[in-house]
Amino acid sequence: MLLKRPVFLSILIVVVIAAIYLVKVSYFSTAQPLVDTTIKVTPYANTVVSEPQRAPLRVQRIHYVIQEGDSLSLIFDKFSLPQATLSKLLAADVSDLKLDNLTPKARLELVVDATDQHLIQLIYHHSLAERAVYVLNKEGEFDYEYVEEAGEWHSQMYAGEITGSFSVAAINHGLTSRQIATISRVLSDKINFSRDLRKGDRFEVLVNEQYLGNRLTGKTEIQGIRFNLSNGPISAFLAEDGRFYDRDGNSLEQAFNRYPITKEYRRITSPFNPHRKHPVTGRVTPHNGTDFATPVGTPIYSTGDGQVVAIKNHPYAGKYLVIEHNSVYTTRYLHLSKFLVRVGEKVKRGQKVALSGATGRLTGPHLHFEVLVRNRPVDAMKANLPLAQAISKDEKPAFSALVAMFDEKSLQYWKNTHDASGITHVS
């Protein structure tokens, strides 16, 4: 039986649609998933291009205790550090010269890049509370910083009886050789330490000592001295101006001179300036002293009584000497041609100690003169130096309070000694 034409067409259309549907289902069930390959581009203005990462430094930290006779050059040789680096360190140190006077038993800390053995940082622990820090900068030079912890200060009385020499008795009762030297110098016009002292004479020394936490830093300052001799007491007390006076405020030390040279050589070529641009290197480095135009061979005079504590020859400071006047004041004289004194020698105010020169790194012959107050440089031309012969009225109240404290601690010390030994000590 034949189908009618319209019915046949309808069936054919249905068959074709079904076939197309089956083909599509079969294709999509076997095809792999599509991957989004679109590239997302960040605008150029916001792009950050990272530099290749450098390998981390292999740091070696060396701790070294300074020995008697050590120099920085010997220490550098010990650890195979180049002398060229030492030269750069000394250039950074020329303003304070900390590295030129290494103290035995003090510590050096050296931070070294172990990959090529170059020095990154050096720390000189001068005491528990003081350190000089030298850090290598991007220009390959060293930046210098002096760090000092404030700590806390406490007064301690040291006292005893003399049975032989004062030095032996003082050391046996806890005083240091440096403190003994200060006492001998301060009272040199009042006591002949080899003839005037007798067995049974007593001494009392009030010392201000610095602590960090419960540890002594090693920094001290003598505040008061008294000797009870057979012919009466002799005393000395440190005023705020850095000089010693008797208990009535009369000076025991000669005044300071402001200039270390005579009038005809007092032309200043470079004043004290903590932010000066160095005339040779062009770098901004502190100028911690005053430069005077002095021809080679000009006499140089000590500005006050004191003791020569250092005579050195430095590649940048040249030949220089240091005079310690008391526990507060120190003077330095740089670029000399000849020394006329020796280390340990006691000098008087106005005594000729050297001849000026042109040694070290400089632009021409001159004297570089420094005054340090408690190890801090001050402007020698403007500082309030102890030039008067008697204590000022402004300082008298604090001075009187110090004398009273000394008397109180003295009484307490001998009372405690009597309680402990059963022996009465008569004042």
Coordinates of C-alpha atoms in Angstrom, one line a residue, residues 21 62 261 312:
Y21 CA 20.7 14.6 17.3
I62 CA 84.4 36.9 64.5
I261 CA 100.5 78.2 70.6
K312 CA 101.2 57.8 67.9

